[in-house]
mmCIF file of C-alpha atoms in Angstrom:
data_model
loop_
_atom_site.group_PDB
_atom_site.id
_atom_site.type_symbol
_atom_site.label_atom_id
_atom_site.label_comp_id
_atom_site.label_asym_id
_atom_site.label_seq_id
_atom_site.Cartn_x
_atom_site.Cartn_y
_atom_site.Cartn_z
ATOM 1 C CA MET A 774 67.001 92.249 87.329
ATOM 2 C CA GLN A 775 67.232 88.716 88.600
ATOM 3 C CA TRP A 776 67.098 85.995 85.949
ATOM 4 C CA ASN A 777 66.158 82.335 86.214
ATOM 5 C CA ASP A 778 67.126 79.391 84.004
ATOM 6 C CA LEU A 779 69.092 81.414 81.467
ATOM 7 C CA TYR A 780 72.552 80.268 80.428
ATOM 8 C CA VAL A 781 75.485 81.298 78.306
ATOM 9 C CA GLY A 782 76.007 78.393 75.951
ATOM 10 C CA GLY A 783 78.986 79.836 74.129
ATOM 11 C CA VAL A 784 81.023 83.016 74.038
ATOM 12 C CA ALA A 785 83.883 83.913 71.698
ATOM 13 C CA ALA A 786 86.017 86.763 70.411
ATOM 14 C CA ARG A 787 87.643 87.529 67.092
ATOM 15 C CA LEU A 788 90.403 90.098 67.643
ATOM 16 C CA GLY A 789 92.743 91.900 65.284
ATOM 17 C CA ARG A 790 96.482 91.298 65.146
ATOM 18 C CA ARG A 791 98.668 92.496 68.017
ATOM 19 C CA GLU A 792 100.498 95.769 67.473
ATOM 20 C CA ASP A 793 103.247 96.633 69.957
ATOM 21 C CA VAL A 794 102.457 100.109 71.285
ATOM 22 C CA ARG A 795 106.170 100.768 71.799
ATOM 23 C CA GLU A 796 106.470 100.878 68.028
ATOM 24 C CA ALA A 797 103.815 103.590 67.926
ATOM 25 C CA VAL A 798 105.748 105.554 70.543
ATOM 26 C CA ALA A 799 108.996 105.144 68.591
ATOM 27 C CA ASP A 800 107.531 106.487 65.356
ATOM 28 C CA GLY A 801 105.627 109.337 67.025
ATOM 29 C CA ARG A 802 102.077 108.010 66.707
ATOM 30 C CA TYR A 803 101.626 107.609 70.482
ATOM 31 C CA ASP A 804 102.691 110.043 73.175
ATOM 32 C CA ALA A 805 105.448 108.566 75.376
ATOM 33 C CA GLU A 806 104.082 110.090 78.570
ATOM 34 C CA GLU A 807 100.603 108.714 77.904
ATOM 35 C CA HIS A 808 102.119 105.316 77.169
ATOM 36 C CA GLU A 809 103.804 105.336 80.578
ATOM 37 C CA GLU A 810 100.620 106.431 82.335
ATOM 38 C CA ASN A 811 98.267 103.985 80.642
ATOM 39 C CA ASP A 812 100.557 100.948 80.617
ATOM 40 C CA TYR A 813 99.204 99.245 77.510
ATOM 41 C CA LEU A 814 101.470 96.627 75.934
ATOM 42 C CA PHE A 815 99.594 95.923 72.702
ATOM 43 C CA VAL A 816 96.563 97.115 70.779
ATOM 44 C CA ARG A 817 94.581 94.962 68.347
ATOM 45 C CA VAL A 818 94.459 96.060 64.710
ATOM 46 C CA GLU A 819 92.344 94.534 61.932
ATOM 47 C CA ASP A 820 93.614 95.219 58.416
ATOM 48 C CA GLU A 821 90.953 93.609 56.227
ATOM 49 C CA LEU A 822 87.672 92.399 57.708
ATOM 50 C CA THR A 823 84.728 94.690 58.376
ATOM 51 C CA PRO A 824 83.296 94.725 61.924
ATOM 52 C CA ALA A 825 80.295 92.730 60.698
ATOM 53 C CA ASP A 826 82.517 90.055 59.147
ATOM 54 C CA MET A 827 84.533 89.798 62.355
ATOM 55 C CA ALA A 828 81.231 89.431 64.230
ATOM 56 C CA VAL A 829 80.204 86.588 61.915
ATOM 57 C CA GLU A 830 83.421 84.719 62.727
ATOM 58 C CA ALA A 831 82.949 85.239 66.470
ATOM 59 C CA ALA A 832 79.288 84.199 66.227
ATOM 60 C CA ARG A 833 80.069 80.968 64.417
ATOM 61 C CA GLU A 834 82.567 80.095 67.134
ATOM 62 C CA ALA A 835 80.123 80.924 69.938
ATOM 63 C CA LEU A 836 77.318 78.942 68.295
ATOM 64 C CA GLY A 837 79.637 75.967 67.925
ATOM 65 C CA ARG A 838 80.482 76.065 71.606
ATOM 66 C CA GLY A 839 77.007 75.832 73.085
ATOM 67 C CA ALA A 840 73.552 74.321 72.590
ATOM 68 C CA VAL A 841 70.839 76.562 71.160
ATOM 69 C CA GLY A 842 67.808 74.389 71.848
ATOM 70 C CA GLU A 843 64.753 73.343 69.851
ATOM 71 C CA GLY A 844 63.488 76.874 69.323
ATOM 72 C CA GLY A 845 66.658 77.867 67.511
ATOM 73 C CA VAL A 846 67.975 81.433 67.588
ATOM 74 C CA GLY A 847 64.940 83.567 68.334
ATOM 75 C CA LEU A 848 66.624 86.965 68.485
ATOM 76 C CA TYR A 849 69.719 88.603 66.992
ATOM 77 C CA LEU A 850 71.230 91.647 68.671
ATOM 78 C CA HIS A 851 74.291 93.487 67.387
ATOM 79 C CA ALA A 852 75.984 96.201 69.461
ATOM 80 C CA ALA A 853 78.384 98.558 67.715
ATOM 81 C CA SER A 854 79.652 102.142 67.707
ATOM 82 C CA THR A 855 81.634 102.506 64.479
ATOM 83 C CA PHE A 856 81.072 102.271 60.714
ATOM 84 C CA GLN A 857 80.180 98.666 59.922
ATOM 85 C CA GLY A 858 81.358 98.461 56.319
ATOM 86 C CA LEU A 859 78.571 100.148 54.341
ATOM 87 C CA ASP A 860 76.330 103.184 54.722
ATOM 88 C CA HIS A 861 72.563 102.712 55.099
ATOM 89 C CA TRP A 862 72.765 99.018 55.905
ATOM 90 C CA THR A 863 71.664 96.556 58.593
ATOM 91 C CA PRO A 864 74.643 94.542 59.883
ATOM 92 C CA GLY A 865 72.459 92.563 62.304
ATOM 93 C CA SER A 866 70.582 90.982 59.407
ATOM 94 C CA TYR A 867 73.854 90.273 57.613
ATOM 95 C CA ILE A 868 75.195 88.484 60.692
ATOM 96 C CA GLN A 869 71.966 86.498 60.907
ATOM 97 C CA GLN A 870 72.147 85.504 57.229
ATOM 98 C CA HIS A 871 75.723 84.273 57.601
ATOM 99 C CA THR A 872 75.271 82.376 60.869
ATOM 100 C CA ALA A 873 72.140 80.563 62.081
ATOM 101 C CA GLY A 874 69.643 82.237 59.720
ATOM 102 C CA GLY A 875 65.940 81.696 60.368
ATOM 103 C CA THR A 876 63.048 84.138 60.649
ATOM 104 C CA ALA A 877 63.844 85.747 64.008
ATOM 105 C CA PRO A 878 64.119 89.541 64.260
ATOM 106 C CA ALA A 879 67.538 91.182 64.109
ATOM 107 C CA LEU A 880 68.331 94.627 65.437
ATOM 108 C CA GLU A 881 71.159 96.902 66.502
ATOM 109 C CA VAL A 882 71.852 98.206 69.995
ATOM 110 C CA ARG A 883 73.459 101.645 70.076
ATOM 111 C CA GLN A 884 74.594 102.273 73.616
ATOM 112 C CA ALA A 885 78.296 102.776 72.934
ATOM 113 C CA CYS A 886 80.566 100.769 75.227
ATOM 114 C CA ASN A 887 77.710 99.465 77.384
ATOM 115 C CA GLY A 888 76.007 97.941 74.360
ATOM 116 C CA ALA A 889 76.808 94.310 75.131
ATOM 117 C CA ILE A 890 75.424 94.414 78.662
ATOM 118 C CA MET A 891 72.310 96.272 77.513
ATOM 119 C CA ALA A 892 71.845 93.695 74.752
ATOM 120 C CA LEU A 893 72.295 90.891 77.287
ATOM 121 C CA GLU A 894 69.577 92.406 79.483
ATOM 122 C CA MET A 895 67.259 92.854 76.487
ATOM 123 C CA ALA A 896 67.867 89.288 75.337
ATOM 124 C CA ALA A 897 67.162 87.910 78.821
ATOM 125 C CA ALA A 898 63.888 89.834 78.987
ATOM 126 C CA TYR A 899 62.897 88.661 75.497
ATOM 127 C CA LEU A 900 63.606 84.992 76.172
ATOM 128 C CA THR A 901 61.724 85.225 79.456
ATOM 129 C CA ALA A 902 58.703 86.961 77.946
ATOM 130 C CA VAL A 903 58.357 85.063 74.655
ATOM 131 C CA PRO A 904 57.781 81.310 75.005
ATOM 132 C CA GLY A 905 59.415 79.052 72.465
ATOM 133 C CA ARG A 906 62.370 81.279 71.670
ATOM 134 C CA GLY A 907 65.305 78.952 72.230
ATOM 135 C CA ALA A 908 68.222 81.365 72.272
ATOM 136 C CA ALA A 909 69.479 84.842 71.530
ATOM 137 C CA LEU A 910 72.679 85.561 69.627
ATOM 138 C CA ILE A 911 74.394 88.758 70.758
ATOM 139 C CA THR A 912 77.322 90.145 68.802
ATOM 140 C CA THR A 913 79.574 93.192 68.961
ATOM 141 C CA GLY A 914 81.988 94.512 66.361
ATOM 142 C CA ASP A 915 84.060 97.659 65.900
ATOM 143 C CA ARG A 916 87.059 98.735 63.848
ATOM 144 C CA TYR A 917 88.819 102.035 64.521
ATOM 145 C CA ASN A 918 90.615 102.491 61.229
ATOM 146 C CA ALA A 919 91.762 105.675 59.483
ATOM 147 C CA PRO A 920 90.696 108.160 58.370
ATOM 148 C CA SER A 921 87.734 108.157 60.773
ATOM 149 C CA TYR A 922 89.801 107.367 63.866
ATOM 150 C CA ASP A 923 93.313 107.654 65.203
ATOM 151 C CA ARG A 924 93.389 104.775 67.679
ATOM 152 C CA TYR A 925 96.240 106.430 69.618
ATOM 153 C CA ARG A 926 94.927 110.007 69.732
ATOM 154 C CA THR A 927 91.148 110.073 69.198
ATOM 155 C CA ASP A 928 90.553 109.686 72.943
ATOM 156 C CA LYS A 929 92.631 110.133 76.070
ATOM 157 C CA ASN A 930 93.599 107.266 78.398
ATOM 158 C CA ILE A 931 92.124 104.750 75.955
ATOM 159 C CA LEU A 932 93.639 102.892 73.008
ATOM 160 C CA LEU A 933 90.944 101.984 70.499
ATOM 161 C CA ALA A 934 91.188 98.367 69.366
ATOM 162 C CA ASP A 935 89.566 96.302 66.615
ATOM 163 C CA GLY A 936 87.578 93.198 67.383
ATOM 164 C CA ALA A 937 84.253 91.423 67.555
ATOM 165 C CA THR A 938 82.585 89.166 70.085
ATOM 166 C CA ALA A 939 79.574 86.894 70.326
ATOM 167 C CA LEU A 940 77.551 85.296 73.102
ATOM 168 C CA VAL A 941 74.721 82.778 72.945
ATOM 169 C CA LEU A 942 72.102 83.177 75.676
ATOM 170 C CA SER A 943 69.825 80.168 75.960
ATOM 171 C CA ARG A 944 67.439 78.197 78.132
ATOM 172 C CA GLU A 945 69.634 75.152 77.534
ATOM 173 C CA PRO A 946 72.174 74.484 80.327
ATOM 174 C CA GLY A 947 75.501 76.056 79.462
ATOM 175 C CA VAL A 948 78.877 77.041 80.845
ATOM 176 C CA LEU A 949 77.590 80.124 82.668
ATOM 177 C CA ARG A 950 74.292 80.815 84.398
ATOM 178 C CA LEU A 951 73.050 84.386 84.157
ATOM 179 C CA LEU A 952 72.137 85.538 87.653
ATOM 180 C CA SER A 953 71.388 89.234 87.163
ATOM 181 C CA THR A 954 71.838 92.384 85.120
ATOM 182 C CA ALA A 955 71.474 96.066 85.968
ATOM 183 C CA THR A 956 71.768 99.214 83.882
ATOM 184 C CA VAL A 957 71.559 102.763 85.231
ATOM 185 C CA GLY A 958 71.377 105.827 83.003
ATOM 186 C CA ASP A 959 72.393 109.373 83.879
ATOM 187 C CA THR A 960 72.465 112.080 81.196
ATOM 188 C CA SER A 961 73.801 114.847 83.454
ATOM 189 C CA HIS A 962 77.033 114.991 81.448
ATOM 190 C CA GLU A 963 75.826 113.711 78.090
ATOM 191 C CA ALA A 964 77.580 116.627 76.374
ATOM 192 C CA LEU A 965 80.981 115.360 77.500
ATOM 193 C CA GLY A 966 80.949 113.095 74.460
ATOM 194 C CA ARG A 967 79.194 115.601 72.184
ATOM 195 C CA GLY A 968 81.053 118.830 72.872
ATOM 196 C CA THR A 969 79.674 122.256 72.046
ATOM 197 C CA GLY A 970 80.639 122.493 68.374
ATOM 198 C CA GLY A 971 77.128 122.016 67.039
ATOM 199 C CA TRP A 972 75.668 119.550 64.590
ATOM 200 C CA GLN A 973 77.106 118.309 61.312
ATOM 201 C CA GLY A 974 75.206 118.006 58.059
ATOM 202 C CA ALA A 975 76.835 114.675 57.274
ATOM 203 C CA SER A 976 79.353 112.286 58.746
ATOM 204 C CA GLY A 977 82.853 113.682 58.436
ATOM 205 C CA ASP A 978 81.837 117.326 57.990
ATOM 206 C CA ALA A 979 83.984 118.253 60.986
ATOM 207 C CA GLY A 980 86.967 116.528 59.415
ATOM 208 C CA TRP A 981 88.845 113.340 60.224
ATOM 209 C CA PRO A 982 89.903 111.799 62.472
ATOM 210 C CA ILE A 983 87.186 112.134 65.100
ATOM 211 C CA SER A 984 88.563 113.848 68.203
ATOM 212 C CA LEU A 985 86.779 112.896 71.396
ATOM 213 C CA ARG A 986 89.489 114.810 73.245
ATOM 214 C CA ASP A 987 88.373 118.072 71.637
ATOM 215 C CA ARG A 988 84.734 117.416 72.487
ATOM 216 C CA LYS A 989 85.622 116.846 76.129
ATOM 217 C CA LYS A 990 87.717 120.009 76.186
ATOM 218 C CA GLU A 991 84.831 122.005 74.701
ATOM 219 C CA TYR A 992 82.468 120.747 77.372
ATOM 220 C CA LEU A 993 84.864 121.455 80.225
ATOM 221 C CA ILE A 994 85.787 124.908 78.928
ATOM 222 C CA GLY A 995 82.080 125.641 78.522
ATOM 223 C CA GLY A 996 81.421 125.002 82.202
ATOM 224 C CA GLY A 997 81.465 121.251 82.714
ATOM 225 C CA ASP A 998 82.370 120.432 86.312
ATOM 226 C CA ILE A 999 85.096 117.780 86.369
ATOM 227 C CA GLN A 1000 84.486 116.982 90.036
ATOM 228 C CA ASP A 1001 80.788 116.418 89.422
ATOM 229 C CA ILE A 1002 81.612 114.277 86.386
ATOM 230 C CA ILE A 1003 83.822 112.049 88.540
ATOM 231 C CA ARG A 1004 81.262 111.952 91.329
ATOM 232 C CA THR A 1005 78.376 111.108 89.000
ATOM 233 C CA MET A 1006 80.238 108.340 87.224
ATOM 234 C CA THR A 1007 81.441 106.821 90.482
ATOM 235 C CA VAL A 1008 78.015 106.915 92.117
ATOM 236 C CA ARG A 1009 76.149 105.509 89.103
ATOM 237 C CA GLN A 1010 78.622 102.716 88.478
ATOM 238 C CA GLN A 1011 78.457 101.749 92.135
ATOM 239 C CA GLU A 1012 74.659 101.890 92.011
ATOM 240 C CA ALA A 1013 74.525 99.571 89.006
ATOM 241 C CA MET A 1014 77.041 97.195 90.588
ATOM 242 C CA GLN A 1015 75.210 97.023 93.890
ATOM 243 C CA THR A 1016 71.857 96.477 92.193
ATOM 244 C CA ALA A 1017 73.242 93.608 90.124
ATOM 245 C CA LEU A 1018 74.936 92.029 93.141
ATOM 246 C CA ASP A 1019 71.819 92.383 95.311
ATOM 247 C CA ASP A 1020 69.597 90.872 92.611
ATOM 248 C CA ALA A 1021 72.038 87.983 92.257
ATOM 249 C CA GLY A 1022 72.079 87.491 96.025
ATOM 250 C CA VAL A 1023 75.860 87.838 96.293
ATOM 251 C CA LYS A 1024 78.379 90.246 97.787
ATOM 252 C CA VAL A 1025 81.616 91.585 96.298
ATOM 253 C CA ALA A 1026 83.526 89.048 98.380
ATOM 254 C CA ASP A 1027 81.580 86.232 96.689
ATOM 255 C CA VAL A 1028 82.789 87.220 93.204
ATOM 256 C CA ALA A 1029 85.898 85.422 91.956
ATOM 257 C CA ARG A 1030 86.659 87.558 88.887
ATOM 258 C CA PHE A 1031 85.676 90.971 87.509
ATOM 259 C CA VAL A 1032 85.713 92.063 83.866
ATOM 260 C CA PHE A 1033 86.067 95.840 83.538
ATOM 261 C CA PRO A 1034 86.433 97.854 80.322
ATOM 262 C CA ASN A 1035 89.946 97.802 78.856
ATOM 263 C CA ILE A 1036 90.712 101.456 79.506
ATOM 264 C CA GLY A 1037 94.223 102.600 80.427
ATOM 265 C CA ARG A 1038 95.717 102.078 83.858
ATOM 266 C CA SER A 1039 95.560 105.794 84.733
ATOM 267 C CA ALA A 1040 91.808 105.840 84.028
ATOM 268 C CA GLN A 1041 91.037 102.709 86.039
ATOM 269 C CA ASP A 1042 89.685 103.560 89.472
ATOM 270 C CA TRP A 1043 91.989 101.228 91.370
ATOM 271 C CA GLU A 1044 91.468 102.930 94.732
ATOM 272 C CA LEU A 1045 87.699 102.539 94.520
ATOM 273 C CA ARG A 1046 88.066 98.888 93.617
ATOM 274 C CA LYS A 1047 90.567 98.343 96.401
ATOM 275 C CA ALA A 1048 88.145 99.934 98.861
ATOM 276 C CA ALA A 1049 85.460 97.525 97.630
ATOM 277 C CA GLY A 1050 87.813 94.602 98.180
ATOM 278 C CA ILE A 1051 88.617 94.000 94.503
ATOM 279 C CA SER A 1052 92.276 93.282 93.804
ATOM 280 C CA GLU A 1053 93.971 93.895 90.477
ATOM 281 C CA GLU A 1054 94.575 90.147 90.179
ATOM 282 C CA GLN A 1055 90.801 89.566 90.240
ATOM 283 C CA THR A 1056 90.350 91.762 87.184
ATOM 284 C CA THR A 1057 91.223 91.064 83.562
ATOM 285 C CA TRP A 1058 93.653 93.988 83.317
ATOM 286 C CA ALA A 1059 96.694 91.746 82.634
ATOM 287 C CA TRP A 1060 94.875 90.494 79.534
ATOM 288 C CA GLY A 1061 93.190 93.802 78.651
ATOM 289 C CA ARG A 1062 96.457 95.720 78.434
ATOM 290 C CA GLU A 1063 97.403 93.388 75.582
ATOM 291 C CA VAL A 1064 94.139 94.015 73.743
ATOM 292 C CA GLY A 1065 93.005 97.622 74.077
ATOM 293 C CA HIS A 1066 89.435 98.879 74.229
ATOM 294 C CA ILE A 1067 87.156 97.090 71.750
ATOM 295 C CA ALA A 1068 84.136 99.188 72.723
ATOM 296 C CA ALA A 1069 81.184 97.033 73.807
ATOM 297 C CA GLY A 1070 83.227 93.895 73.149
ATOM 298 C CA ASP A 1071 85.451 94.133 76.234
ATOM 299 C CA GLN A 1072 82.938 92.260 78.394
ATOM 300 C CA PHE A 1073 82.300 89.199 76.204
ATOM 301 C CA ALA A 1074 85.949 89.004 75.136
ATOM 302 C CA GLY A 1075 86.963 89.101 78.789
ATOM 303 C CA LEU A 1076 84.554 86.277 79.621
ATOM 304 C CA ALA A 1077 85.855 84.226 76.698
ATOM 305 C CA HIS A 1078 89.430 84.793 77.872
ATOM 306 C CA LEU A 1079 88.664 83.671 81.433
ATOM 307 C CA LEU A 1080 86.943 80.499 80.214
ATOM 308 C CA GLU A 1081 89.525 79.666 77.536
ATOM 309 C CA SER A 1082 92.439 80.166 79.912
ATOM 310 C CA GLY A 1083 90.967 77.937 82.628
ATOM 311 C CA ALA A 1084 90.861 80.810 85.112
ATOM 312 C CA LEU A 1085 87.354 79.884 86.307
ATOM 313 C CA ARG A 1086 86.066 76.927 88.269
ATOM 314 C CA THR A 1087 82.567 75.521 88.621
ATOM 315 C CA GLY A 1088 80.649 77.628 91.133
ATOM 316 C CA ASP A 1089 82.739 80.777 90.624
ATOM 317 C CA ARG A 1090 80.840 84.027 90.207
ATOM 318 C CA VAL A 1091 81.934 86.531 87.578
ATOM 319 C CA ALA A 1092 80.855 90.180 87.381
ATOM 320 C CA VAL A 1093 81.224 92.223 84.196
ATOM 321 C CA ALA A 1094 80.959 96.003 83.949
ATOM 322 C CA GLY A 1095 80.337 98.460 81.144
ATOM 323 C CA VAL A 1096 80.098 102.235 80.739
ATOM 324 C CA GLY A 1097 78.611 103.820 77.640
ATOM 325 C CA SER A 1098 78.873 107.507 76.811
ATOM 326 C CA GLY A 1099 75.702 109.418 77.342
ATOM 327 C CA TYR A 1100 75.932 107.874 80.035
ATOM 328 C CA ASN A 1101 74.812 104.328 80.832
ATOM 329 C CA PHE A 1102 76.350 102.090 83.461
ATOM 330 C CA GLY A 1103 75.811 98.334 83.224
ATOM 331 C CA TRP A 1104 76.669 95.252 85.234
ATOM 332 C CA ALA A 1105 75.954 91.548 84.900
ATOM 333 C CA VAL A 1106 76.628 88.733 87.362
ATOM 334 C CA LEU A 1107 77.095 85.154 86.199
ATOM 335 C CA GLU A 1108 77.958 81.825 87.807
ATOM 336 C CA VAL A 1109 80.153 79.146 86.247
ATOM 337 C CA ALA A 1110 78.021 76.052 85.669
ATOM 338 C CA GLY A 1111 80.742 73.979 84.026
ATOM 339 C CA GLU A 1112 84.354 74.224 82.905
ATOM 340 C CA PRO A 1113 84.595 73.982 79.117
ATOM 341 C CA ASP A 1114 87.499 72.521 77.216
ATOM 342 C CA TRP A 1115 87.967 75.490 74.904
ATOM 343 C CA SER A 1116 91.192 76.416 73.254
ATOM 344 C CA THR A 1117 92.007 80.046 72.648
ATOM 345 C CA THR A 1118 90.682 80.818 69.185
ATOM 346 C CA ALA A 1119 90.741 84.623 69.185
ATOM 347 C CA VAL A 1120 93.461 85.987 66.908
#
């Protein structure tokens, strides 16, 4: 979708402490061969705060960085995949209560690692359709702590990291102008993330930690076609990218920087990106390998990093990509409207 007169006023990340992955290799928590293949340097680990509390910190920073407008925050969206700190609870309302408050609705977006882009698209549609709503506050927050997860072994080619992000989308002029968003769904291989082991009566019935590796193995052993999985994911991601670029009226060559999910080097499709004219230097991989995969937060954290580090100039276009299990493929294209004087505040 093409968007008009919508801006990112502020974006911020609150990340866990840096843990050197070489230490995990040395003490046997991380496979040495996988470390070599995936090329991560650090992974972020949060020892105390819940995902919702991290999201509150990121949201306060984002709100302080950009104007909200007379209508105030008219919508709160929180995207997450993991336990948020309490069963049977609404973290979106908690984040609202501890940030800008007000009487706007708050809700959660459950689209796994594409949640932030889906929330961005929903927020843009809401602000466009509902007059008088000044801004939307979008947050993400996940923490992959034991016993539920083993950040080094739960999944393959991905190190699971702890962190939260926030972005303020507003009608008030801001640092980035939202040009377009696009999300494409394809459930052909939904079971890749579900496996064939059947349902559980309650969370944890299958034992801890969660093993996404085992679920993928179950699906493949049960007849999942790896070549069709690769083909489907490639085609759908390209479709979403091209739709977003076309709606924004730009080509790949017009985009200065790309923010891809912080998956390991061996899982990044470098050849496809090279064929599209995207160099590694245009991506945020050099930063991402020092962070790990913070689920839906990779996109907003990547944007915050580019703006805080002074890597963007007025007029630059930035494209961000997400992939959520199930599967959903999202892209957003933005243009730098001004260069902020932001210091790096993420831990």
